[in-house]
GROMACS .gro file of C-alpha atoms in nm:
model
  439
    1MET     CA    1   0.000   0.000   0.000
    2LYS     CA    2   0.137   0.344  -0.095
    3LEU     CA    3   0.187   0.619   0.155
    4PRO     CA    4  -0.007   0.940   0.094
    5VAL     CA    5   0.188   1.194  -0.107
    6ILE     CA    6   0.273   1.532   0.044
    7LYS     CA    7   0.316   1.830  -0.180
    8GLY     CA    8   0.688   1.859  -0.251
    9PHE     CA    9   0.767   1.532  -0.073
   10ASP     CA   10   0.671   1.175  -0.158
   11GLU     CA   11   0.743   0.817  -0.065
   12ASP     CA   12   1.004   0.771  -0.336
   13ALA     CA   13   1.196   1.072  -0.209
   14PHE     CA   14   1.192   0.945   0.147
   15ASN     CA   15   1.307   0.600   0.035
   16LYS     CA   16   1.591   0.768  -0.151
   17TYR     CA   17   1.703   0.934   0.169
   18LEU     CA   18   1.688   0.606   0.363
   19LYS     CA   19   1.875   0.403   0.101
   20ASN     CA   20   2.182   0.624   0.145
   21ALA     CA   21   2.222   0.488   0.500
   22GLY     CA   22   2.302   0.142   0.361
   23TRP     CA   23   2.613   0.261   0.177
   24LEU     CA   24   2.811   0.290   0.501
   25MET     CA   25   2.771  -0.070   0.614
   26PHE     CA   26   3.055  -0.232   0.421
   27GLY     CA   27   3.308   0.037   0.503
   28LYS     CA   28   3.232   0.044   0.874
   29ALA     CA   29   3.241  -0.334   0.902
   30LEU     CA   30   3.581  -0.348   0.731
   31SER     CA   31   3.712  -0.066   0.949
   32LEU     CA   32   3.599  -0.251   1.264
   33ILE     CA   33   3.770  -0.573   1.158
   34VAL     CA   34   4.098  -0.396   1.082
   35ASN     CA   35   4.088  -0.204   1.411
   36LEU     CA   36   4.037  -0.530   1.601
   37LEU     CA   37   4.335  -0.681   1.420
   38ILE     CA   38   4.545  -0.377   1.514
   39ALA     CA   39   4.440  -0.407   1.879
   40ARG     CA   40   4.532  -0.776   1.885
   41TYR     CA   41   4.866  -0.707   1.715
   42LEU     CA   42   4.976  -0.413   1.930
   43GLY     CA   43   4.864  -0.542   2.270
   44PRO     CA   44   4.728  -0.322   2.552
   45ILE     CA   45   5.030  -0.092   2.597
   46LEU     CA   46   5.100   0.008   2.235
   47PHE     CA   47   4.729   0.010   2.153
   48GLY     CA   48   4.686   0.242   2.450
   49ASP     CA   49   4.948   0.477   2.305
   50LEU     CA   50   4.771   0.479   1.968
   51SER     CA   51   4.429   0.533   2.127
   52PHE     CA   52   4.563   0.818   2.338
   53GLY     CA   53   4.706   0.992   2.031
   54LEU     CA   54   4.385   0.947   1.832
   55SER     CA   55   4.172   1.078   2.118
   56LEU     CA   56   4.387   1.383   2.185
   57VAL     CA   57   4.389   1.477   1.817
   58ALA     CA   58   4.014   1.410   1.786
   59ILE     CA   59   3.938   1.662   2.060
   60LEU     CA   60   4.145   1.931   1.886
   61ALA     CA   61   4.022   1.832   1.538
   62ALA     CA   62   3.667   1.911   1.648
   63VAL     CA   63   3.775   2.275   1.634
   64GLY     CA   64   3.910   2.231   1.280
   65ALA     CA   65   3.570   2.120   1.150
   66LEU     CA   66   3.439   2.465   1.255
   67GLY     CA   67   3.089   2.321   1.298
   68LEU     CA   68   3.024   2.393   0.930
   69ASP     CA   69   2.891   2.066   0.787
   70THR     CA   70   2.525   2.113   0.869
   71PHE     CA   71   2.533   2.481   0.771
   72ILE     CA   72   2.699   2.403   0.437
   73ILE     CA   73   2.411   2.165   0.364
   74ARG     CA   74   2.149   2.419   0.469
   75GLU     CA   75   2.309   2.709   0.281
   76ILE     CA   76   2.343   2.513  -0.045
   77ILE     CA   77   1.981   2.396  -0.021
   78GLN     CA   78   1.866   2.755   0.036
   79GLU     CA   79   2.107   2.922  -0.212
   80PRO     CA   80   2.210   2.668  -0.478
   81ALA     CA   81   2.340   2.945  -0.707
   82LYS     CA   82   2.600   3.037  -0.441
   83ARG     CA   83   2.741   2.684  -0.425
   84ASP     CA   84   3.097   2.774  -0.530
   85GLU     CA   85   3.114   3.064  -0.286
   86ILE     CA   86   2.980   2.855   0.005
   87LEU     CA   87   3.213   2.561  -0.060
   88GLY     CA   88   3.520   2.775  -0.136
   89THR     CA   89   3.478   2.986   0.175
   90SER     CA   90   3.422   2.681   0.393
   91LEU     CA   91   3.728   2.503   0.253
   92TRP     CA   92   3.968   2.792   0.312
   93LEU     CA   93   3.836   2.841   0.664
   94ARG     CA   94   3.896   2.475   0.742
   95LEU     CA   95   4.239   2.460   0.580
   96ALA     CA   96   4.357   2.753   0.791
   97ALA     CA   97   4.212   2.612   1.113
   98ASN     CA   98   4.348   2.258   1.062
   99ALA     CA   99   4.695   2.382   0.964
  100LEU     CA  100   4.717   2.572   1.293
  101LEU     CA  101   4.602   2.269   1.488
  102ILE     CA  102   4.906   2.057   1.392
  103PRO     CA  103   5.159   2.252   1.603
  104ILE     CA  104   4.893   2.312   1.868
  105ALA     CA  105   4.831   1.936   1.903
  106VAL     CA  106   5.203   1.870   1.948
  107GLY     CA  107   5.232   2.155   2.199
  108VAL     CA  108   4.937   2.034   2.405
  109TYR     CA  109   5.082   1.682   2.411
  110LEU     CA  110   5.426   1.803   2.523
  111ILE     CA  111   5.272   2.000   2.809
  112SER     CA  112   5.054   1.708   2.919
  113HIS     CA  113   5.352   1.472   2.891
  114GLN     CA  114   5.545   1.683   3.137
  115LEU     CA  115   5.255   1.696   3.382
  116THR     CA  116   5.158   1.327   3.368
  117PRO     CA  117   5.282   1.115   3.665
  118ASN     CA  118   5.335   0.807   3.442
  119PRO     CA  119   5.408   0.957   3.099
  120GLY     CA  120   5.564   0.652   2.937
  121GLU     CA  121   5.753   0.675   2.608
  122PRO     CA  122   5.736   1.012   2.423
  123LEU     CA  123   5.466   1.013   2.154
  124THR     CA  124   5.550   1.347   1.989
  125LEU     CA  125   5.589   1.212   1.634
  126LEU     CA  126   5.277   0.996   1.669
  127VAL     CA  127   5.064   1.294   1.774
  128GLY     CA  128   5.206   1.518   1.499
  129LEU     CA  129   5.135   1.263   1.226
  130LEU     CA  130   4.782   1.197   1.348
  131ALA     CA  131   4.719   1.574   1.346
  132LEU     CA  132   4.844   1.583   0.986
  133ALA     CA  133   4.598   1.305   0.898
  134SER     CA  134   4.322   1.519   1.048
  135PHE     CA  135   4.428   1.814   0.827
  136PHE     CA  136   4.304   1.630   0.517
  137LYS     CA  137   3.952   1.628   0.664
  138SER     CA  138   3.927   1.991   0.551
  139PHE     CA  139   3.808   1.855   0.217
  140ASN     CA  140   3.500   1.702   0.381
  141VAL     CA  141   3.318   2.013   0.261
  142ILE     CA  142   3.272   1.812  -0.059
  143ASP     CA  143   3.097   1.544   0.147
  144ALA     CA  144   2.862   1.814   0.280
  145TYR     CA  145   2.780   1.918  -0.077
  146PHE     CA  146   2.683   1.564  -0.180
  147GLN     CA  147   2.472   1.531   0.134
  148SER     CA  148   2.281   1.844   0.031
  149GLN     CA  149   2.206   1.675  -0.301
  150VAL     CA  150   2.113   1.344  -0.134
  151GLN     CA  151   2.404   1.181  -0.317
  152SER     CA  152   2.605   1.052  -0.021
  153LYS     CA  153   2.659   0.722  -0.202
  154TYR     CA  154   2.933   0.882  -0.414
  155VAL     CA  155   3.123   0.990  -0.104
  156VAL     CA  156   3.080   0.652   0.062
  157GLN     CA  157   3.215   0.483  -0.250
  158VAL     CA  158   3.528   0.700  -0.227
  159GLN     CA  159   3.556   0.627   0.146
  160ASN     CA  160   3.529   0.255   0.086
  161ILE     CA  161   3.794   0.256  -0.188
  162GLY     CA  162   4.031   0.446   0.038
  163LEU     CA  163   3.947   0.221   0.330
  164ILE     CA  164   4.017  -0.094   0.126
  165ILE     CA  165   4.357   0.042   0.021
  166THR     CA  166   4.464   0.147   0.370
  167SER     CA  167   4.320  -0.170   0.524
  168VAL     CA  168   4.542  -0.377   0.296
  169VAL     CA  169   4.837  -0.154   0.395
  170LYS     CA  170   4.762  -0.203   0.767
  171ILE     CA  171   4.727  -0.581   0.727
  172VAL     CA  172   5.064  -0.590   0.544
  173ILE     CA  173   5.217  -0.389   0.831
  174ILE     CA  174   5.080  -0.639   1.082
  175THR     CA  175   5.196  -0.935   0.871
  176LEU     CA  176   5.550  -0.791   0.845
  177ASN     CA  177   5.552  -0.722   1.222
  178LEU     CA  178   5.643  -0.354   1.170
  179PRO     CA  179   5.648  -0.095   1.451
  180LEU     CA  180   5.353   0.120   1.560
  181ILE     CA  181   5.472   0.426   1.366
  182TYR     CA  182   5.400   0.248   1.036
  183ILE     CA  183   5.036   0.209   1.138
  184VAL     CA  184   5.028   0.582   1.216
  185PHE     CA  185   5.161   0.654   0.865
  186ALA     CA  186   4.872   0.443   0.732
  187TYR     CA  187   4.629   0.682   0.905
  188VAL     CA  188   4.796   0.972   0.723
  189LEU     CA  189   4.764   0.784   0.394
  190ASP     CA  190   4.395   0.725   0.468
  191GLY     CA  191   4.334   1.098   0.512
  192PHE     CA  192   4.521   1.184   0.192
  193ILE     CA  193   4.339   0.924  -0.019
  194LEU     CA  194   4.000   1.041   0.106
  195ALA     CA  195   4.077   1.406   0.028
  196ALA     CA  196   4.204   1.319  -0.321
  197GLY     CA  197   3.908   1.091  -0.385
  198LEU     CA  198   3.656   1.358  -0.286
  199ILE     CA  199   3.815   1.605  -0.528
  200ILE     CA  200   3.816   1.349  -0.810
  201ILE     CA  201   3.451   1.247  -0.760
  202TYR     CA  202   3.345   1.612  -0.744
  203GLN     CA  203   3.521   1.683  -1.074
  204LYS     CA  204   3.377   1.371  -1.236
  205ARG     CA  205   3.025   1.486  -1.156
  206GLY     CA  206   3.076   1.774  -1.401
  207LEU     CA  207   3.168   2.027  -1.134
  208ASN     CA  208   3.491   2.223  -1.091
  209ILE     CA  209   3.665   2.284  -0.761
  210PHE     CA  210   3.872   2.559  -0.925
  211ASN     CA  211   3.556   2.769  -0.952
  212TRP     CA  212   3.537   2.789  -0.575
  213HIS     CA  213   3.616   3.125  -0.423
  214PHE     CA  214   3.649   3.284  -0.081
  215ASN     CA  215   3.410   3.555   0.035
  216LYS     CA  216   3.481   3.750   0.355
  217GLU     CA  217   3.117   3.830   0.424
  218ARG     CA  218   3.018   3.468   0.375
  219ALA     CA  219   3.301   3.363   0.608
  220ARG     CA  220   3.181   3.600   0.881
  221PHE     CA  221   2.825   3.477   0.839
  222LEU     CA  222   2.921   3.109   0.852
  223LEU     CA  223   3.147   3.153   1.155
  224LYS     CA  224   2.886   3.357   1.338
  225LYS     CA  225   2.620   3.095   1.277
  226SER     CA  226   2.842   2.795   1.342
  227SER     CA  227   3.037   2.925   1.643
  228PRO     CA  228   2.802   2.761   1.896
  229LEU     CA  229   2.837   2.435   1.702
  230ILE     CA  230   3.219   2.461   1.711
  231LEU     CA  231   3.209   2.468   2.088
  232SER     CA  232   2.938   2.204   2.086
  233ALA     CA  233   3.148   1.971   1.868
  234VAL     CA  234   3.445   2.020   2.099
  235MET     CA  235   3.228   1.941   2.400
  236VAL     CA  236   3.087   1.630   2.228
  237THR     CA  237   3.437   1.507   2.150
  238ILE     CA  238   3.553   1.586   2.502
  239TYR     CA  239   3.287   1.380   2.668
  240MET     CA  240   3.340   1.098   2.418
  241LYS     CA  241   3.723   1.101   2.427
  242ILE     CA  242   3.842   1.275   2.743
  243ASP     CA  243   3.823   0.951   2.940
  244ILE     CA  244   4.106   0.802   2.733
  245VAL     CA  245   4.319   1.114   2.770
  246MET     CA  246   4.262   1.119   3.146
  247LEU     CA  247   4.328   0.744   3.182
  248LYS     CA  248   4.679   0.802   3.046
  249SER     CA  249   4.776   0.921   3.397
  250ILE     CA  250   4.731   0.561   3.515
  251GLY     CA  251   4.931   0.418   3.226
  252SER     CA  252   4.913   0.309   2.863
  253LYS     CA  253   4.795  -0.041   2.956
  254ALA     CA  254   4.486   0.098   3.132
  255VAL     CA  255   4.416   0.310   2.824
  256GLY     CA  256   4.455   0.010   2.595
  257ILE     CA  257   4.218  -0.216   2.793
  258TYR     CA  258   3.954   0.055   2.818
  259SER     CA  259   3.993   0.143   2.448
  260ALA     CA  260   3.935  -0.221   2.355
  261ALA     CA  261   3.596  -0.205   2.529
  262GLN     CA  262   3.515   0.142   2.398
  263ASN     CA  263   3.592   0.047   2.038
  264LEU     CA  264   3.343  -0.239   2.049
  265SER     CA  265   3.083  -0.027   2.227
  266GLU     CA  266   3.112   0.255   1.973
  267ALA     CA  267   3.156   0.036   1.664
  268TRP     CA  268   2.793   0.076   1.569
  269TYR     CA  269   2.764   0.453   1.627
  270PHE     CA  270   2.778   0.501   1.252
  271ILE     CA  271   2.422   0.363   1.234
  272PRO     CA  272   2.244   0.666   1.385
  273ILE     CA  273   2.478   0.900   1.198
  274ALA     CA  274   2.402   0.725   0.868
  275ILE     CA  275   2.027   0.719   0.930
  276VAL     CA  276   2.004   1.076   1.056
  277THR     CA  277   2.232   1.213   0.784
  278SER     CA  278   2.022   1.043   0.520
  279VAL     CA  279   1.685   1.163   0.651
  280PHE     CA  280   1.789   1.515   0.753
  281PRO     CA  281   1.704   1.670   0.412
  282ALA     CA  282   1.370   1.487   0.428
  283LEU     CA  283   1.299   1.634   0.771
  284LEU     CA  284   1.383   1.984   0.645
  285ASN     CA  285   1.148   1.941   0.350
  286ALA     CA  286   0.870   1.802   0.572
  287ARG     CA  287   0.913   2.099   0.807
  288LYS     CA  288   0.851   2.334   0.515
  289THR     CA  289   0.538   2.158   0.394
  290ASP     CA  290   0.368   1.987   0.690
  291LEU     CA  291   0.464   2.048   1.055
  292ASP     CA  292   0.253   1.759   1.183
  293ARG     CA  293   0.427   1.525   0.943
  294TYR     CA  294   0.761   1.673   1.056
  295GLN     CA  295   0.689   1.595   1.423
  296LYS     CA  296   0.561   1.249   1.337
  297ARG     CA  297   0.877   1.170   1.143
  298LEU     CA  298   1.090   1.285   1.436
  299GLY     CA  299   0.897   1.055   1.668
  300ASN     CA  300   0.931   0.765   1.424
  301LEU     CA  301   1.304   0.834   1.402
  302TYR     CA  302   1.344   0.818   1.781
  303ASP     CA  303   1.143   0.494   1.791
  304LEU     CA  304   1.357   0.338   1.518
  305LEU     CA  305   1.681   0.424   1.696
  306ILE     CA  306   1.554   0.272   2.022
  307TYR     CA  307   1.442  -0.045   1.842
  308ILE     CA  308   1.798  -0.080   1.713
  309SER     CA  309   1.997   0.020   2.023
  310LEU     CA  310   1.804  -0.136   2.313
  311PRO     CA  311   1.825  -0.506   2.212
  312VAL     CA  312   2.195  -0.469   2.131
  313ALA     CA  313   2.265  -0.310   2.470
  314LEU     CA  314   2.081  -0.589   2.652
  315PHE     CA  315   2.259  -0.868   2.466
  316ILE     CA  316   2.612  -0.725   2.495
  317SER     CA  317   2.577  -0.631   2.862
  318PHE     CA  318   2.504  -0.997   2.946
  319PHE     CA  319   2.781  -1.148   2.733
  320ALA     CA  320   3.043  -0.869   2.741
  321SER     CA  321   3.324  -1.069   2.904
  322ASP     CA  322   3.278  -1.361   2.664
  323ILE     CA  323   3.273  -1.128   2.365
  324ILE     CA  324   3.594  -0.954   2.477
  325HIS     CA  325   3.771  -1.287   2.538
  326ILE     CA  326   3.673  -1.432   2.199
  327ILE     CA  327   3.747  -1.123   1.991
  328TYR     CA  328   4.076  -1.026   2.154
  329ARG     CA  329   4.195  -1.380   2.228
  330GLY     CA  330   4.248  -1.321   2.598
  331LYS     CA  331   4.469  -1.011   2.568
  332TYR     CA  332   4.208  -0.767   2.702
  333ASP     CA  333   4.003  -0.978   2.945
  334GLY     CA  334   3.970  -0.695   3.197
  335ALA     CA  335   3.764  -0.500   2.945
  336GLY     CA  336   3.447  -0.711   2.991
  337PRO     CA  337   3.290  -0.516   3.281
  338MET     CA  338   3.375  -0.190   3.105
  339LEU     CA  339   3.196  -0.300   2.789
  340SER     CA  340   2.886  -0.413   2.980
  341ILE     CA  341   2.850  -0.059   3.121
  342HIS     CA  342   2.971   0.144   2.825
  343ILE     CA  343   2.736  -0.023   2.576
  344TRP     CA  344   2.434   0.148   2.738
  345SER     CA  345   2.575   0.487   2.641
  346GLY     CA  346   2.485   0.400   2.283
  347ILE     CA  347   2.114   0.438   2.350
  348PHE     CA  348   2.161   0.800   2.452
  349VAL     CA  349   2.410   0.864   2.173
  350PHE     CA  350   2.150   0.741   1.923
  351LEU     CA  351   1.879   0.970   2.062
  352GLY     CA  352   2.122   1.260   2.096
  353THR     CA  353   2.231   1.230   1.734
  354ALA     CA  354   1.871   1.251   1.613
  355SER     CA  355   1.768   1.535   1.844
  356SER     CA  356   2.077   1.735   1.738
  357GLN     CA  357   1.931   1.759   1.390
  358PHE     CA  358   1.605   1.889   1.539
  359LEU     CA  359   1.803   2.162   1.718
  360VAL     CA  360   1.978   2.260   1.395
  361ALA     CA  361   1.655   2.260   1.195
  362GLU     CA  362   1.491   2.487   1.453
  363GLY     CA  363   1.795   2.713   1.487
  364TYR     CA  364   1.855   2.620   1.853
  365THR     CA  365   2.234   2.606   1.820
  366LYS     CA  366   2.295   2.760   2.164
  367ILE     CA  367   2.088   2.489   2.327
  368SER     CA  368   2.294   2.234   2.137
  369PHE     CA  369   2.606   2.382   2.290
  370TYR     CA  370   2.464   2.404   2.642
  371ARG     CA  371   2.358   2.042   2.653
  372THR     CA  372   2.688   1.907   2.522
  373ALA     CA  373   2.878   2.138   2.757
  374ALA     CA  374   2.678   1.996   3.048
  375GLY     CA  375   2.765   1.642   2.939
  376ALA     CA  376   3.133   1.725   2.895
  377LEU     CA  377   3.167   1.898   3.232
  378ILE     CA  378   2.991   1.613   3.412
  379ASN     CA  379   3.210   1.359   3.237
  380ILE     CA  380   3.530   1.543   3.330
  381GLY     CA  381   3.419   1.582   3.692
  382LEU     CA  382   3.317   1.218   3.724
  383ASN     CA  383   3.640   1.102   3.559
  384PHE     CA  384   3.846   1.298   3.813
  385TRP     CA  385   3.655   1.116   4.087
  386LEU     CA  386   3.605   0.767   3.941
  387ILE     CA  387   3.920   0.696   3.735
  388PRO     CA  388   4.164   0.696   4.033
  389LYS     CA  389   3.930   0.455   4.217
  390TYR     CA  390   3.804   0.226   3.941
  391ALA     CA  391   4.019   0.301   3.632
  392GLY     CA  392   3.838   0.196   3.312
  393VAL     CA  393   3.519   0.090   3.491
  394GLY     CA  394   3.498   0.437   3.643
  395ALA     CA  395   3.550   0.595   3.301
  396SER     CA  396   3.267   0.379   3.160
  397ILE     CA  397   3.027   0.492   3.434
  398ALA     CA  398   3.124   0.855   3.379
  399THR     CA  399   3.059   0.829   3.005
  400LEU     CA  400   2.719   0.665   3.056
  401ILE     CA  401   2.600   0.933   3.299
  402ALA     CA  402   2.734   1.214   3.078
  403CYS     CA  403   2.557   1.080   2.769
  404PHE     CA  404   2.228   1.054   2.958
  405VAL     CA  405   2.252   1.410   3.092
  406SER     CA  406   2.347   1.554   2.754
  407THR     CA  407   2.062   1.382   2.570
  408PHE     CA  408   1.785   1.469   2.816
  409TYR     CA  409   1.904   1.820   2.888
  410LEU     CA  410   1.625   1.918   2.646
  411LEU     CA  411   1.373   1.847   2.924
  412LEU     CA  412   1.506   2.148   3.114
  413ILE     CA  413   1.427   2.397   2.835
  414ARG     CA  414   1.066   2.494   2.773
  415LYS     CA  415   1.084   2.516   2.394
  416THR     CA  416   1.261   2.180   2.359
  417ARG     CA  417   1.077   1.994   2.636
  418GLY     CA  418   0.840   1.839   2.384
  419GLN     CA  419   1.130   1.668   2.209
  420GLY     CA  420   1.267   1.547   2.542
  421ILE     CA  421   0.929   1.395   2.630
  422MET     CA  422   0.908   1.240   2.284
  423MET     CA  423   1.247   1.076   2.338
  424LEU     CA  424   1.143   0.952   2.683
  425LYS     CA  425   0.834   0.791   2.533
  426SER     CA  426   1.051   0.616   2.276
  427LEU     CA  427   1.304   0.509   2.541
  428PHE     CA  428   1.041   0.350   2.763
  429LEU     CA  429   0.861   0.202   2.459
  430VAL     CA  430   0.545   0.404   2.530
  431THR     CA  431   0.488   0.485   2.163
  432ALA     CA  432   0.562   0.123   2.069
  433PHE     CA  433   0.289  -0.006   2.302
  434GLN     CA  434   0.051   0.265   2.181
  435LYS     CA  435   0.098   0.145   1.823
  436ILE     CA  436   0.046  -0.217   1.928
  437PHE     CA  437  -0.276  -0.153   2.121
  438LYS     CA  438  -0.416   0.071   1.846
  439ARG     CA  439  -0.419  -0.233   1.622
   0.00000   0.00000   0.00000
């Protein structure tokens, strides 16, 4: 039976948005397998060093993104004739920001290394190279363009090609028993291939990156609008990654064991991102044409994410220790209790990812910042308290509480309380039972 057609939006269009989510599956699965192989190969100490470097750079790289992705999509949809100006301005802003972040990342590491009680081996080169890999993400503005055209499949194809190449490189490195630094170079190669691939696919679609140009007024406008999202992205990354950085004070082995659990817990976080990214243009269109339909689609989106995340959390929490032992072949057995706690954070990450798009669509960027700031501050405070007592288990508890607070912060604000209640209904399966009993 066909769904009723809305003016300017129909079933075929919505299916088109949803189909784009499927393109990420292969790439993410391959990435997970390779990361597990790397963890097995390196062992807890070296894997802890790599995880620490990736987390430190990720926190700083959140600044380099400048919070522009969603605004690039919105601006191109609203002003398609200004495409080259929007993309050119965004690219130059990101290139400048990410270039500055390379020496800043090294400087921050050197300071933290001096202040850490158990610093371990110097990781200066590792941090610098990972920051260089992050520099190439400046070209993700091209990804934002394809998202605005609901053509994410082209970007995912490029990502998968690059991922296959670098996965083969990493497997060769493991097979040849090469040092950790070679794996770090593979991350740099991954960033370079993705940037080059995005440029090539953009050109092959009949477009020309050399037509892009920088506009000062556009830059001021974009930075003004996105500044709350810059801070918000930093806060999101802090409360997702700060636990690893703070665990380094206990030692690289503690970081490695916790990271083994965290990687499995977060391996499926691409699912809400893929779904939400794919349906975001549909939500914007529905908001323009039918507000009731818009709210209904948001509610259905929350329900869908709960249906996916809740069963997985239940299953993994019961069998976490067995899963860790089987996957890592006994090298990370202490990670089981951490995984059984950390996996529940995914439920709130799923809901938070979806509600973030609601905040952007409604222009509530300050609220987006406030809620992520609350989560980040709570996570940092809890980590200071729990990590010295319980190490990785304490970090897992801190992350879970922080994710819950950040997601349901919307209940505290009058104009977003309706979304918070909608998410609560989905979480406690209220809407699911309502649908069942209506039949």
